[in-house]
Amino acid sequence: MPVSTPLVKITGTEKLGAKIVLHGPDAAEAADHALEIAAQTGTIFIHPYDDDRIIASQGTAALEILADRSDIDTLVMPVGGGGFIAGCAIAAKDINPAIEIIGVETEMCPPSMRHALVGETDRRTGDYSIADCISVKSPGERTLKIVKEHVSRIDMVREDDIESAIHMLAEIEKQVVEGAGAVPLAAVLAGRDAFAGKRTALMISGGNIDTRLLSSVLMRGRVRSGRLVRLGVQISNLPGNLATVSSLIAELGGNIVEVEHERWYRDVPVRLAQIEVLIEVRSGGDGHRIAEGLADGGFPARILGTDYGAV
């Protein structure tokens, strides 16, 4: 596995009895090292996606979905090396030749399958994408042929769309999903018009996301939705003013999470102080309303880190 592999995937695989060797920054270099080990030890290298039996076994996921919902007309799936989408495309098309298969790659990763379909290459590594599991340099020879024959198109999604999809799945569906598994939902959310009126199934695959990364995604989601807001408030250096500001925020419906009080390094008059207050609110518009309420109470306030500006 690459050295960047999430710990949850490493430990989960070890529990199944495997010996884990971490090598290289990406899946391609890890695979090359695995081939070297196989040659040295006389063991068999099983390709993670460009293998007929791997492709066939992954296709059983489509059989399960169509057995449960035979009326589905669109199947949206993540694409890395292509084994998963290839297997599912063969199975789904055999049952319903009219079904539309749509793959999804990320803008930050090299869109290897999409580029391979048109004969292009990409030098990016995708090391910083949250969907690292589908960051491959090139698709398989077998999988590329199948995708050309059965897949309608490959959509692209941004990193913030993937984060929003992970957050939505955790908050609403109570599912812990890694970045690669969330890209189908990200594609539908970002391109709603293209999927309007269709009976669409999303292949949500993979829950190997580091808990620290998941925590960051969830908190960033609260910030993005406006439910976690950082306010900059100016107060005078008089006893009780901090307590007054806290009371006002509470009255206006905000829950204070953190407070930073600064007198020395802010660009404010010497007889004033700047406090930064991290607050939880119920909806996206509440932060602006609280900032206005503070200003009306004599404490100039602005929302930090957004386009709201000063109130």
CSV table of C-alpha atoms in Angstrom, one decimal:
chain,number,residue,atom,x,y,z
A,1,MET,CA,0.0,0.0,0.0
A,2,PRO,CA,1.1,3.6,-0.5
A,3,VAL,CA,2.6,5.3,2.6
A,4,SER,CA,-0.4,7.7,2.6
A,5,THR,CA,-2.9,4.9,3.2
A,6,PRO,CA,-5.3,5.7,6.0
A,7,LEU,CA,-4.6,3.8,9.2
A,8,VAL,CA,-8.1,2.4,9.4
A,9,LYS,CA,-7.5,0.6,6.1
A,10,ILE,CA,-4.1,-0.7,7.2
A,11,THR,CA,-5.4,-2.1,10.5
A,12,GLY,CA,-8.6,-3.5,8.9
A,13,THR,CA,-6.5,-5.4,6.4
A,14,GLU,CA,-4.1,-6.6,9.0
A,15,LYS,CA,-7.0,-8.0,11.0
A,16,LEU,CA,-7.8,-10.3,8.0
A,17,GLY,CA,-4.3,-11.8,8.4
A,18,ALA,CA,-2.4,-9.8,5.7
A,19,LYS,CA,1.1,-8.5,6.0
A,20,ILE,CA,1.2,-4.8,5.1
A,21,VAL,CA,4.1,-3.3,3.3
A,22,LEU,CA,4.0,0.5,2.8
A,23,HIS,CA,5.9,1.8,-0.1
A,24,GLY,CA,5.8,4.9,-2.4
A,25,PRO,CA,3.6,7.9,-2.5
A,26,ASP,CA,0.9,6.5,-4.7
A,27,ALA,CA,-0.8,3.2,-5.8
A,28,ALA,CA,1.4,2.9,-9.0
A,29,GLU,CA,4.7,2.8,-7.1
A,30,ALA,CA,3.2,0.5,-4.5
A,31,ALA,CA,2.1,-1.9,-7.2
A,32,ASP,CA,5.5,-1.8,-8.8
A,33,HIS,CA,7.1,-2.7,-5.4
A,34,ALA,CA,4.5,-5.5,-5.0
A,35,LEU,CA,5.6,-6.9,-8.4
A,36,GLU,CA,9.2,-6.9,-7.1
A,37,ILE,CA,8.3,-8.7,-4.0
A,38,ALA,CA,6.3,-11.3,-6.0
A,39,ALA,CA,9.3,-11.9,-8.2
A,40,GLN,CA,11.7,-12.3,-5.2
A,41,THR,CA,9.4,-14.6,-3.2
A,42,GLY,CA,7.7,-16.6,-5.9
A,43,THR,CA,4.3,-15.4,-4.8
A,44,ILE,CA,1.4,-14.4,-7.1
A,45,PHE,CA,0.6,-10.8,-7.8
A,46,ILE,CA,-3.1,-10.1,-8.0
A,47,HIS,CA,-3.8,-6.9,-9.8
A,48,PRO,CA,-6.2,-4.7,-7.8
A,49,TYR,CA,-8.4,-3.8,-10.8
A,50,ASP,CA,-7.0,-5.1,-14.1
A,51,ASP,CA,-7.9,-8.7,-13.6
A,52,ASP,CA,-10.9,-10.6,-15.0
A,53,ARG,CA,-11.8,-12.3,-11.7
A,54,ILE,CA,-11.5,-9.0,-9.8
A,55,ILE,CA,-13.7,-7.2,-12.4
A,56,ALA,CA,-16.3,-10.0,-12.2
A,57,SER,CA,-16.4,-10.1,-8.4
A,58,GLN,CA,-16.9,-6.3,-8.2
A,59,GLY,CA,-19.7,-6.5,-10.7
A,60,THR,CA,-21.8,-8.4,-8.1
A,61,ALA,CA,-22.6,-5.1,-6.5
A,62,ALA,CA,-24.6,-4.1,-9.5
A,63,LEU,CA,-26.5,-7.5,-9.4
A,64,GLU,CA,-27.5,-6.8,-5.8
A,65,ILE,CA,-28.8,-3.3,-6.6
A,66,LEU,CA,-30.8,-4.3,-9.7
A,67,ALA,CA,-32.2,-7.3,-7.8
A,68,ASP,CA,-33.5,-4.9,-5.3
A,69,ARG,CA,-34.6,-2.1,-7.7
A,70,SER,CA,-35.0,-3.3,-11.3
A,71,ASP,CA,-36.5,0.1,-12.4
A,72,ILE,CA,-33.1,2.0,-12.1
A,73,ASP,CA,-32.2,3.7,-15.3
A,74,THR,CA,-28.9,5.4,-14.3
A,75,LEU,CA,-26.0,4.1,-12.3
A,76,VAL,CA,-23.3,6.5,-11.0
A,77,MET,CA,-20.0,5.2,-9.8
A,78,PRO,CA,-16.5,6.2,-8.8
A,79,VAL,CA,-13.7,5.6,-11.2
A,80,GLY,CA,-10.0,4.9,-10.4
A,81,GLY,CA,-8.4,2.0,-12.3
A,82,GLY,CA,-11.8,1.0,-13.6
A,83,GLY,CA,-12.3,-2.5,-12.1
A,84,PHE,CA,-15.4,-1.6,-10.1
A,85,ILE,CA,-17.2,0.3,-12.9
A,86,ALA,CA,-16.2,-2.2,-15.5
A,87,GLY,CA,-17.6,-5.2,-13.5
A,88,CYS,CA,-20.8,-3.3,-12.6
A,89,ALA,CA,-21.3,-2.0,-16.2
A,90,ILE,CA,-21.1,-5.6,-17.6
A,91,ALA,CA,-23.5,-6.9,-15.1
A,92,ALA,CA,-26.0,-4.0,-15.3
A,93,LYS,CA,-26.0,-3.9,-19.1
A,94,ASP,CA,-26.6,-7.7,-19.3
A,95,ILE,CA,-29.7,-7.2,-17.2
A,96,ASN,CA,-30.8,-3.9,-18.7
A,97,PRO,CA,-29.1,-2.9,-21.9
A,98,ALA,CA,-30.7,0.6,-21.8
A,99,ILE,CA,-29.3,1.5,-18.3
A,100,GLU,CA,-26.9,4.5,-18.4
A,101,ILE,CA,-23.5,4.0,-16.6
A,102,ILE,CA,-21.8,7.2,-15.4
A,103,GLY,CA,-18.3,7.3,-13.9
A,104,VAL,CA,-17.0,10.0,-11.6
A,105,GLU,CA,-13.4,11.2,-11.2
A,106,THR,CA,-12.0,14.2,-9.3
A,107,GLU,CA,-10.6,17.4,-10.6
A,108,MET,CA,-7.6,17.3,-8.3
A,109,CYS,CA,-6.6,13.7,-9.1
A,110,PRO,CA,-5.4,12.8,-12.6
A,111,PRO,CA,-8.6,12.0,-14.5
A,112,SER,CA,-6.9,8.9,-15.9
A,113,MET,CA,-9.9,7.1,-17.3
A,114,ARG,CA,-11.4,10.2,-18.8
A,115,HIS,CA,-8.1,11.2,-20.4
A,116,ALA,CA,-7.5,7.6,-21.6
A,117,LEU,CA,-10.8,7.6,-23.4
A,118,VAL,CA,-9.6,10.6,-25.5
A,119,GLY,CA,-6.0,9.7,-25.7
A,120,GLU,CA,-4.6,12.3,-23.3
A,121,THR,CA,-2.3,12.1,-20.3
A,122,ASP,CA,-2.0,14.1,-17.1
A,123,ARG,CA,1.2,14.5,-15.0
A,124,ARG,CA,-0.6,15.4,-11.7
A,125,THR,CA,-0.3,13.0,-8.8
A,126,GLY,CA,-3.5,13.7,-6.9
A,127,ASP,CA,-1.6,13.4,-3.6
A,128,TYR,CA,-3.7,16.0,-1.9
A,129,SER,CA,-7.2,14.8,-2.9
A,130,ILE,CA,-9.6,13.5,-0.3
A,131,ALA,CA,-10.5,10.8,-2.9
A,132,ASP,CA,-7.0,9.3,-2.9
A,133,CYS,CA,-8.3,5.8,-3.4
A,134,ILE,CA,-9.2,6.6,-7.0
A,135,SER,CA,-6.0,8.5,-7.8
A,136,VAL,CA,-4.3,6.2,-10.3
A,137,LYS,CA,-1.9,7.2,-13.1
A,138,SER,CA,-3.5,5.0,-15.7
A,139,PRO,CA,-6.5,2.7,-16.0
A,140,GLY,CA,-6.2,-1.0,-16.8
A,141,GLU,CA,-6.1,-2.3,-20.3
A,142,ARG,CA,-9.0,-4.6,-19.7
A,143,THR,CA,-11.0,-2.0,-17.8
A,144,LEU,CA,-10.5,0.7,-20.4
A,145,LYS,CA,-11.9,-1.5,-23.2
A,146,ILE,CA,-15.0,-2.3,-21.1
A,147,VAL,CA,-15.5,1.4,-20.1
A,148,LYS,CA,-15.3,2.5,-23.8
A,149,GLU,CA,-18.0,0.0,-24.7
A,150,HIS,CA,-20.4,0.4,-21.7
A,151,VAL,CA,-20.0,3.7,-19.9
A,152,SER,CA,-21.8,6.8,-21.2
A,153,ARG,CA,-19.5,9.5,-19.7
A,154,ILE,CA,-17.1,10.4,-17.0
A,155,ASP,CA,-18.1,13.4,-14.8
A,156,MET,CA,-15.6,15.5,-12.8
A,157,VAL,CA,-16.2,16.8,-9.2
A,158,ARG,CA,-14.4,19.4,-7.1
A,159,GLU,CA,-12.9,18.7,-3.7
A,160,ASP,CA,-15.4,20.9,-1.9
A,161,ASP,CA,-18.2,18.9,-3.5
A,162,ILE,CA,-16.8,15.7,-2.2
A,163,GLU,CA,-16.5,17.2,1.3
A,164,SER,CA,-20.1,18.3,1.1
A,165,ALA,CA,-21.1,14.7,0.1
A,166,ILE,CA,-19.2,13.1,2.9
A,167,HIS,CA,-20.8,15.6,5.4
A,168,MET,CA,-24.3,14.9,4.0
A,169,LEU,CA,-23.9,11.2,4.2
A,170,ALA,CA,-22.7,11.3,7.8
A,171,GLU,CA,-25.3,13.8,9.0
A,172,ILE,CA,-28.4,12.5,7.2
A,173,GLU,CA,-27.7,8.9,6.3
A,174,LYS,CA,-25.4,8.2,9.3
A,175,GLN,CA,-22.9,6.6,6.9
A,176,VAL,CA,-19.1,7.0,7.3
A,177,VAL,CA,-17.8,7.2,3.7
A,178,GLU,CA,-14.4,7.9,2.3
A,179,GLY,CA,-13.7,10.5,-0.4
A,180,ALA,CA,-13.7,8.0,-3.3
A,181,GLY,CA,-17.0,6.5,-2.1
A,182,ALA,CA,-18.7,9.9,-1.9
A,183,VAL,CA,-17.9,11.1,-5.4
A,184,PRO,CA,-21.1,9.7,-7.0
A,185,LEU,CA,-23.2,11.8,-4.6
A,186,ALA,CA,-20.9,14.8,-5.2
A,187,ALA,CA,-21.5,14.5,-8.9
A,188,VAL,CA,-25.3,14.4,-8.5
A,189,LEU,CA,-25.3,17.4,-6.1
A,190,ALA,CA,-23.1,19.4,-8.5
A,191,GLY,CA,-25.1,18.5,-11.6
A,192,ARG,CA,-28.6,18.2,-10.4
A,193,ASP,CA,-30.1,19.2,-13.8
A,194,ALA,CA,-28.4,16.3,-15.6
A,195,PHE,CA,-30.0,13.8,-13.3
A,196,ALA,CA,-33.5,15.4,-13.0
A,197,GLY,CA,-36.3,12.9,-13.6
A,198,LYS,CA,-34.0,9.9,-13.6
A,199,ARG,CA,-34.2,6.9,-11.3
A,200,THR,CA,-30.6,7.0,-10.2
A,201,ALA,CA,-28.6,4.7,-8.0
A,202,LEU,CA,-25.3,5.8,-6.4
A,203,MET,CA,-22.6,3.3,-5.7
A,204,ILE,CA,-21.4,4.5,-2.3
A,205,SER,CA,-18.3,2.3,-1.8
A,206,GLY,CA,-15.6,2.6,0.8
A,207,GLY,CA,-15.5,3.7,4.4
A,208,ASN,CA,-11.7,3.9,4.9
A,209,ILE,CA,-11.4,7.5,6.1
A,210,ASP,CA,-9.2,8.6,8.9
A,211,THR,CA,-11.1,9.8,11.9
A,212,ARG,CA,-9.1,13.0,12.1
A,213,LEU,CA,-9.8,13.7,8.5
A,214,LEU,CA,-13.5,12.9,8.9
A,215,SER,CA,-13.6,15.3,11.9
A,216,SER,CA,-12.1,18.1,9.8
A,217,VAL,CA,-14.6,17.4,7.0
A,218,LEU,CA,-17.5,17.6,9.4
A,219,MET,CA,-16.3,20.8,11.1
A,220,ARG,CA,-15.5,22.4,7.7
A,221,GLY,CA,-19.0,21.4,6.6
A,222,ARG,CA,-20.5,23.3,9.5
A,223,VAL,CA,-18.5,26.4,8.6
A,224,ARG,CA,-19.4,26.1,4.9
A,225,SER,CA,-23.1,25.9,5.8
A,226,GLY,CA,-22.9,28.9,8.2
A,227,ARG,CA,-23.7,26.9,11.3
A,228,LEU,CA,-20.2,27.5,12.8
A,229,VAL,CA,-19.3,31.2,12.7
A,230,ARG,CA,-16.3,33.2,13.8
A,231,LEU,CA,-17.1,36.8,14.9
A,232,GLY,CA,-14.7,39.6,15.3
A,233,VAL,CA,-16.0,42.0,17.9
A,234,GLN,CA,-14.5,45.3,19.2
A,235,ILE,CA,-15.1,46.1,22.9
A,236,SER,CA,-13.7,48.8,25.3
A,237,ASN,CA,-11.4,47.8,28.1
A,238,LEU,CA,-14.0,48.2,30.8
A,239,PRO,CA,-14.9,45.6,33.4
A,240,GLY,CA,-18.0,43.5,32.4
A,241,ASN,CA,-18.0,44.2,28.6
A,242,LEU,CA,-16.9,40.7,27.8
A,243,ALA,CA,-19.8,39.3,29.9
A,244,THR,CA,-22.2,41.7,28.2
A,245,VAL,CA,-21.1,40.5,24.8
A,246,SER,CA,-21.5,36.9,25.9
A,247,SER,CA,-25.0,37.6,27.2
A,248,LEU,CA,-26.0,39.3,24.0
A,249,ILE,CA,-24.8,36.4,21.9
A,250,ALA,CA,-26.7,34.0,24.1
A,251,GLU,CA,-29.9,36.1,23.8
A,252,LEU,CA,-29.5,36.1,20.1
A,253,GLY,CA,-29.4,32.3,19.9
A,254,GLY,CA,-25.6,31.7,19.6
A,255,ASN,CA,-23.7,29.1,21.5
A,256,ILE,CA,-20.1,30.2,22.3
A,257,VAL,CA,-17.5,27.5,21.5
A,258,GLU,CA,-14.2,29.5,21.8
A,259,VAL,CA,-13.2,33.0,22.8
A,260,GLU,CA,-9.9,34.7,21.9
A,261,HIS,CA,-9.2,38.1,23.6
A,262,GLU,CA,-6.5,40.3,22.1
A,263,ARG,CA,-5.3,43.7,23.1
A,264,TRP,CA,-1.8,43.9,21.7
A,265,TYR,CA,-1.6,42.7,18.1
A,266,ARG,CA,-4.8,43.9,16.5
A,267,ASP,CA,-5.3,46.9,14.4
A,268,VAL,CA,-7.7,48.6,16.9
A,269,PRO,CA,-7.4,51.7,19.0
A,270,VAL,CA,-5.4,51.3,22.1
A,271,ARG,CA,-8.3,51.8,24.4
A,272,LEU,CA,-10.3,49.0,22.7
A,273,ALA,CA,-9.8,45.3,22.4
A,274,GLN,CA,-10.6,42.8,19.7
A,275,ILE,CA,-12.2,39.5,20.6
A,276,GLU,CA,-12.8,36.6,18.3
A,277,VAL,CA,-15.8,34.4,19.2
A,278,LEU,CA,-16.5,31.1,17.6
A,279,ILE,CA,-20.2,30.4,17.9
A,280,GLU,CA,-22.6,27.6,16.9
A,281,VAL,CA,-25.9,28.7,15.3
A,282,ARG,CA,-28.9,26.9,14.0
A,283,SER,CA,-28.9,28.1,10.4
A,284,GLY,CA,-26.7,29.9,7.9
A,285,GLY,CA,-28.3,33.3,8.3
A,286,ASP,CA,-28.1,33.4,12.1
A,287,GLY,CA,-24.4,34.5,12.2
A,288,HIS,CA,-25.2,37.6,10.2
A,289,ARG,CA,-28.2,38.3,12.5
A,290,ILE,CA,-26.1,38.0,15.6
A,291,ALA,CA,-23.4,40.3,14.2
A,292,GLU,CA,-26.1,42.9,13.5
A,293,GLY,CA,-27.5,42.5,17.0
A,294,LEU,CA,-24.1,43.0,18.6
A,295,ALA,CA,-23.6,46.2,16.5
A,296,ASP,CA,-27.0,47.4,17.6
A,297,GLY,CA,-25.9,46.8,21.2
A,298,GLY,CA,-22.8,49.0,20.8
A,299,PHE,CA,-20.3,46.4,19.9
A,300,PRO,CA,-19.1,46.7,16.2
A,301,ALA,CA,-18.9,43.1,14.9
A,302,ARG,CA,-18.1,41.3,11.6
A,303,ILE,CA,-18.1,37.8,10.5
A,304,LEU,CA,-14.5,36.5,9.9
A,305,GLY,CA,-13.4,34.2,7.1
A,306,THR,CA,-16.4,34.8,4.8
A,307,ASP,CA,-17.6,37.3,2.3
A,308,TYR,CA,-20.0,38.9,4.7
A,309,GLY,CA,-17.6,41.7,5.7
A,310,ALA,CA,-18.2,44.2,8.5
A,311,VAL,CA,-21.6,45.0,10.0
